[in-house]
mmCIF file of C-alpha atoms in Angstrom:
data_model
loop_
_atom_site.group_PDB
_atom_site.id
_atom_site.type_symbol
_atom_site.label_atom_id
_atom_site.label_comp_id
_atom_site.label_asym_id
_atom_site.label_seq_id
_atom_site.Cartn_x
_atom_site.Cartn_y
_atom_site.Cartn_z
ATOM 1 C CA UNK A 1 123.349 169.626 99.301
ATOM 2 C CA UNK A 2 126.023 167.811 101.241
ATOM 3 C CA UNK A 3 128.053 170.133 103.457
ATOM 4 C CA UNK A 4 130.824 167.591 104.055
ATOM 5 C CA UNK A 5 131.726 164.559 101.978
ATOM 6 C CA UNK A 6 134.571 162.246 102.985
ATOM 7 C CA UNK A 7 135.573 159.729 100.336
ATOM 8 C CA UNK A 8 137.762 156.661 100.888
ATOM 9 C CA UNK A 9 139.740 158.346 103.665
ATOM 10 C CA UNK A 10 142.775 156.532 105.031
ATOM 11 C CA UNK A 11 145.021 158.134 107.632
ATOM 12 C CA UNK A 12 147.948 157.066 109.786
ATOM 13 C CA UNK A 13 149.870 159.150 112.277
ATOM 14 C CA UNK A 14 153.603 159.198 111.674
ATOM 15 C CA UNK A 15 155.267 155.974 112.880
ATOM 16 C CA UNK A 16 151.897 154.400 113.744
ATOM 17 C CA UNK A 17 151.679 150.619 113.441
ATOM 18 C CA UNK A 18 148.313 150.732 111.638
ATOM 19 C CA UNK A 19 145.936 153.282 110.095
ATOM 20 C CA UNK A 20 143.547 155.152 112.353
ATOM 21 C CA UNK A 21 141.061 155.235 109.443
ATOM 22 C CA UNK A 22 141.007 152.997 106.408
ATOM 23 C CA UNK A 23 138.593 153.556 103.535
ATOM 24 C CA UNK A 24 136.305 155.802 105.603
ATOM 25 C CA UNK A 25 133.286 157.317 103.812
ATOM 26 C CA UNK A 26 131.066 159.942 105.409
ATOM 27 C CA UNK A 27 128.411 162.431 104.338
ATOM 28 C CA UNK A 28 127.136 165.337 106.459
ATOM 29 C CA UNK A 29 123.927 167.052 105.397
ATOM 30 C CA UNK A 30 123.830 170.828 105.053
ATOM 31 C CA UNK A 31 121.781 172.807 107.556
ATOM 32 C CA UNK A 32 121.707 170.083 110.183
ATOM 33 C CA UNK A 33 123.356 169.317 113.512
ATOM 34 C CA UNK A 34 125.402 166.131 113.352
ATOM 35 C CA UNK A 35 127.147 164.566 116.336
ATOM 36 C CA UNK A 36 130.157 162.279 116.273
ATOM 37 C CA UNK A 37 130.599 160.114 119.356
ATOM 38 C CA UNK A 38 132.876 157.258 120.352
ATOM 39 C CA UNK A 39 135.374 156.193 122.939
ATOM 40 C CA UNK A 40 138.495 158.241 123.651
ATOM 41 C CA UNK A 41 141.205 157.627 121.076
ATOM 42 C CA UNK A 42 138.891 156.393 118.320
ATOM 43 C CA UNK A 43 139.794 159.314 116.057
ATOM 44 C CA UNK A 44 137.026 161.893 116.534
ATOM 45 C CA UNK A 45 139.415 164.839 116.851
ATOM 46 C CA UNK A 46 141.645 163.594 114.045
ATOM 47 C CA UNK A 47 138.691 163.286 111.696
ATOM 48 C CA UNK A 48 137.628 166.863 112.457
ATOM 49 C CA UNK A 49 141.145 168.160 111.895
ATOM 50 C CA UNK A 50 141.236 166.419 108.521
ATOM 51 C CA UNK A 51 137.859 167.884 107.545
ATOM 52 C CA UNK A 52 138.919 171.447 108.349
ATOM 53 C CA UNK A 53 142.409 171.054 106.851
ATOM 54 C CA UNK A 54 144.586 171.204 109.971
ATOM 55 C CA UNK A 55 145.704 167.763 108.843
ATOM 56 C CA UNK A 56 147.812 167.658 106.715
ATOM 57 C CA UNK A 57 148.544 171.428 106.585
ATOM 58 C CA UNK A 58 149.775 171.755 110.186
ATOM 59 C CA UNK A 59 149.809 168.200 111.519
ATOM 60 C CA UNK A 60 151.534 165.662 109.310
ATOM 61 C CA UNK A 61 150.669 162.055 108.677
ATOM 62 C CA UNK A 62 149.984 159.593 105.868
ATOM 63 C CA UNK A 63 146.713 160.713 104.310
ATOM 64 C CA UNK A 64 144.828 159.549 101.242
ATOM 65 C CA UNK A 65 141.277 160.033 100.039
ATOM 66 C CA UNK A 66 139.279 163.203 99.515
ATOM 67 C CA UNK A 67 137.323 165.695 101.638
ATOM 68 C CA UNK A 68 134.810 168.068 100.048
ATOM 69 C CA UNK A 69 133.216 171.091 101.708
ATOM 70 C CA UNK A 70 130.137 172.155 99.789
ATOM 71 C CA UNK A 71 131.503 170.451 96.707
ATOM 72 C CA UNK A 72 135.041 171.854 96.857
ATOM 73 C CA UNK A 73 138.115 169.894 97.882
ATOM 74 C CA UNK A 74 139.656 171.275 101.078
ATOM 75 C CA UNK A 75 143.078 171.388 99.457
ATOM 76 C CA UNK A 76 141.764 173.683 96.722
ATOM 77 C CA UNK A 77 140.401 176.300 99.126
ATOM 78 C CA UNK A 78 142.480 179.363 99.940
ATOM 79 C CA UNK A 79 143.087 180.222 103.604
ATOM 80 C CA UNK A 80 140.428 182.946 103.405
ATOM 81 C CA UNK A 81 137.917 180.626 101.712
ATOM 82 C CA UNK A 82 138.555 177.927 104.275
ATOM 83 C CA UNK A 83 138.053 180.359 107.170
ATOM 84 C CA UNK A 84 134.698 181.446 105.764
ATOM 85 C CA UNK A 85 133.634 177.866 104.976
ATOM 86 C CA UNK A 86 134.599 175.921 108.084
ATOM 87 C CA UNK A 87 135.383 176.953 111.656
ATOM 88 C CA UNK A 88 136.929 174.642 114.231
ATOM 89 C CA UNK A 89 136.683 175.032 118.009
ATOM 90 C CA UNK A 90 139.506 173.074 119.641
ATOM 91 C CA UNK A 91 138.984 170.599 122.453
ATOM 92 C CA UNK A 92 141.454 172.554 124.605
ATOM 93 C CA UNK A 93 140.482 176.251 124.358
ATOM 94 C CA UNK A 94 143.764 177.520 125.802
ATOM 95 C CA UNK A 95 145.682 176.472 122.654
ATOM 96 C CA UNK A 96 143.328 178.556 120.518
ATOM 97 C CA UNK A 97 143.697 181.848 122.409
ATOM 98 C CA UNK A 98 146.835 183.945 121.972
ATOM 99 C CA UNK A 99 145.934 187.662 121.981
ATOM 100 C CA UNK A 100 146.491 189.999 124.956
ATOM 101 C CA UNK A 101 142.794 190.768 125.380
ATOM 102 C CA UNK A 102 139.540 189.055 124.484
ATOM 103 C CA UNK A 103 138.621 191.959 122.217
ATOM 104 C CA UNK A 104 141.850 191.505 120.266
ATOM 105 C CA UNK A 105 141.160 187.780 120.069
ATOM 106 C CA UNK A 106 137.686 188.229 118.645
ATOM 107 C CA UNK A 107 138.550 190.794 115.982
ATOM 108 C CA UNK A 108 141.770 189.090 114.855
ATOM 109 C CA UNK A 109 140.185 186.742 112.313
ATOM 110 C CA UNK A 110 137.858 189.234 110.601
ATOM 111 C CA UNK A 111 140.631 191.845 110.446
ATOM 112 C CA UNK A 112 142.899 189.344 108.708
ATOM 113 C CA UNK A 113 140.131 188.738 106.174
ATOM 114 C CA UNK A 114 140.134 192.527 105.593
ATOM 115 C CA UNK A 115 136.487 192.968 106.516
ATOM 116 C CA UNK A 116 135.104 196.475 106.962
ATOM 117 C CA UNK A 117 135.395 197.849 110.498
ATOM 118 C CA UNK A 118 131.644 198.424 110.715
ATOM 119 C CA UNK A 119 131.022 194.780 109.855
ATOM 120 C CA UNK A 120 133.561 193.642 112.453
ATOM 121 C CA UNK A 121 131.951 195.808 115.139
ATOM 122 C CA UNK A 122 128.505 194.445 114.287
ATOM 123 C CA UNK A 123 129.752 190.867 114.498
ATOM 124 C CA UNK A 124 131.478 191.617 117.788
ATOM 125 C CA UNK A 125 128.298 193.007 119.336
ATOM 126 C CA UNK A 126 126.387 189.947 118.174
ATOM 127 C CA UNK A 127 128.716 187.304 119.635
ATOM 128 C CA UNK A 128 129.128 189.201 122.905
ATOM 129 C CA UNK A 129 125.369 189.073 123.378
ATOM 130 C CA UNK A 130 124.904 185.543 122.062
ATOM 131 C CA UNK A 131 127.386 184.065 124.527
ATOM 132 C CA UNK A 132 126.995 186.645 127.313
ATOM 133 C CA UNK A 133 130.725 187.405 127.464
ATOM 134 C CA UNK A 134 130.704 191.200 127.306
ATOM 135 C CA UNK A 135 132.206 191.436 130.822
ATOM 136 C CA UNK A 136 135.284 189.527 129.570
ATOM 137 C CA UNK A 137 136.073 191.882 126.688
ATOM 138 C CA UNK A 138 139.174 193.567 128.147
ATOM 139 C CA UNK A 139 140.559 190.644 130.107
ATOM 140 C CA UNK A 140 143.556 188.513 129.193
ATOM 141 C CA UNK A 141 142.713 184.899 128.264
ATOM 142 C CA UNK A 142 144.977 183.635 131.067
ATOM 143 C CA UNK A 143 142.690 185.356 133.587
ATOM 144 C CA UNK A 144 139.695 183.266 132.521
ATOM 145 C CA UNK A 145 138.382 179.935 133.709
ATOM 146 C CA UNK A 146 138.383 177.038 131.239
ATOM 147 C CA UNK A 147 134.656 177.496 130.751
ATOM 148 C CA UNK A 148 135.098 181.174 129.930
ATOM 149 C CA UNK A 149 137.973 180.341 127.595
ATOM 150 C CA UNK A 150 135.708 177.835 125.843
ATOM 151 C CA UNK A 151 133.069 180.511 125.254
ATOM 152 C CA UNK A 152 135.672 182.953 123.931
ATOM 153 C CA UNK A 153 137.168 180.330 121.593
ATOM 154 C CA UNK A 154 133.687 179.629 120.242
ATOM 155 C CA UNK A 155 133.014 183.354 119.870
ATOM 156 C CA UNK A 156 136.270 183.849 117.940
ATOM 157 C CA UNK A 157 135.218 181.217 115.415
ATOM 158 C CA UNK A 158 131.689 182.612 115.163
ATOM 159 C CA UNK A 159 133.182 186.012 114.276
ATOM 160 C CA UNK A 160 134.125 184.505 110.897
ATOM 161 C CA UNK A 161 130.526 183.345 110.302
ATOM 162 C CA UNK A 162 131.579 179.985 108.820
ATOM 163 C CA UNK A 163 129.041 177.901 106.911
ATOM 164 C CA UNK A 164 130.248 174.815 108.808
ATOM 165 C CA UNK A 165 131.007 174.907 112.535
ATOM 166 C CA UNK A 166 132.968 172.019 114.056
ATOM 167 C CA UNK A 167 133.026 171.890 117.856
ATOM 168 C CA UNK A 168 135.303 169.401 119.592
ATOM 169 C CA UNK A 169 133.984 168.698 123.117
ATOM 170 C CA UNK A 170 132.681 172.269 123.323
ATOM 171 C CA UNK A 171 130.527 171.486 126.370
ATOM 172 C CA UNK A 172 133.313 169.872 128.404
ATOM 173 C CA UNK A 173 134.091 172.916 130.573
ATOM 174 C CA UNK A 174 130.717 174.675 130.519
ATOM 175 C CA UNK A 175 128.317 174.818 133.443
ATOM 176 C CA UNK A 176 124.678 173.910 132.861
ATOM 177 C CA UNK A 177 123.540 177.471 132.195
ATOM 178 C CA UNK A 178 126.173 178.164 129.566
ATOM 179 C CA UNK A 179 125.745 174.727 128.004
ATOM 180 C CA UNK A 180 122.048 175.420 127.510
ATOM 181 C CA UNK A 181 122.853 178.875 126.101
ATOM 182 C CA UNK A 182 125.231 177.348 123.551
ATOM 183 C CA UNK A 183 122.737 174.642 122.603
ATOM 184 C CA UNK A 184 120.054 177.274 122.014
ATOM 185 C CA UNK A 185 122.497 179.201 119.817
ATOM 186 C CA UNK A 186 123.278 176.097 117.774
ATOM 187 C CA UNK A 187 119.577 175.443 117.226
ATOM 188 C CA UNK A 188 119.129 179.023 116.023
ATOM 189 C CA UNK A 189 122.125 178.636 113.698
ATOM 190 C CA UNK A 190 120.563 175.495 112.251
ATOM 191 C CA UNK A 191 117.399 177.469 111.495
ATOM 192 C CA UNK A 192 119.614 179.911 109.568
ATOM 193 C CA UNK A 193 120.969 177.065 107.430
ATOM 194 C CA UNK A 194 124.333 176.606 109.140
ATOM 195 C CA UNK A 195 125.877 173.141 109.423
ATOM 196 C CA UNK A 196 127.129 172.098 112.849
ATOM 197 C CA UNK A 197 129.320 169.109 113.685
ATOM 198 C CA UNK A 198 129.509 168.295 117.396
ATOM 199 C CA UNK A 199 132.104 165.941 118.824
ATOM 200 C CA UNK A 200 131.576 164.387 122.225
ATOM 201 C CA UNK A 201 132.169 161.129 124.049
ATOM 202 C CA UNK A 202 129.193 162.063 126.263
ATOM 203 C CA UNK A 203 125.916 161.394 124.439
ATOM 204 C CA UNK A 204 124.080 163.631 126.927
ATOM 205 C CA UNK A 205 125.804 166.650 125.359
ATOM 206 C CA UNK A 206 124.552 165.919 121.828
ATOM 207 C CA UNK A 207 120.813 165.699 122.531
ATOM 208 C CA UNK A 208 120.170 168.503 120.017
ATOM 209 C CA UNK A 209 121.713 166.549 117.116
ATOM 210 C CA UNK A 210 119.609 165.511 114.140
ATOM 211 C CA UNK A 211 122.000 162.656 113.430
ATOM 212 C CA UNK A 212 124.476 160.794 115.645
ATOM 213 C CA UNK A 213 127.441 158.974 114.102
ATOM 214 C CA UNK A 214 129.447 156.628 116.296
ATOM 215 C CA UNK A 215 133.064 155.897 115.414
#
C-alpha cells in the first residue's frame, strides 16, 4: 500500500512570482525509507509541510491538488488522526520545543491524545533508551545544544508512534555517534513496518534510504 500519494500538486507562496510546484505527482511506499534531496530552496521543506498538513493549516499559500496518507486525504483527518498518522521533525529543533522541561515536552503529545498514563510512561522509557537522552529529562530545552534539541524533538514525535515519520535535516546537528544511533533506529522502525521520509541536501546522510528522490 502507498503510504503517501501526492496528486497534481501545485503550490505558490503568497505573493510569489511563480509556483514552487506545478502538477507534482509523488508516491511513497509503505514500510520503506525514502529520501528527498535537492539544492537549498528547491522546496523540500515545503513539500513535507504540505504532506503533514502544516500547509495550508498553519502556513498559507495557493495550494491545489491532493495528498493522501494511507488512502485518506490529509484535509479529512482530525488533529488526533493526523498526529497518529504522520509525525514531522522540524529542520530547526528550537521552534518545536516549548515546554519547561524535556519530560513535559515528551509527554505533551500523548497526554493531549488522552492516552493512558501507563502507556505514556512505557513510551517515555522506550524513547529515552532509544535516543540515549535520559540524562536530559529534567533540563530546560534552552539549556541543550542544538544536537541535543534535535534528539529531543525527534523523541517528542516518536512518543506519538506515527505510521509515517518525516524528518527534515534531522542529522544536521548530530555528531557521528548520535547520527549512527538514529540511523539504526530508523532501520529498526522500517523492520516494524513504519514509513520514514528523510529530507537532506547532503546525500551522505541518506545512505540508509531504499529510494532517493531528487527535487
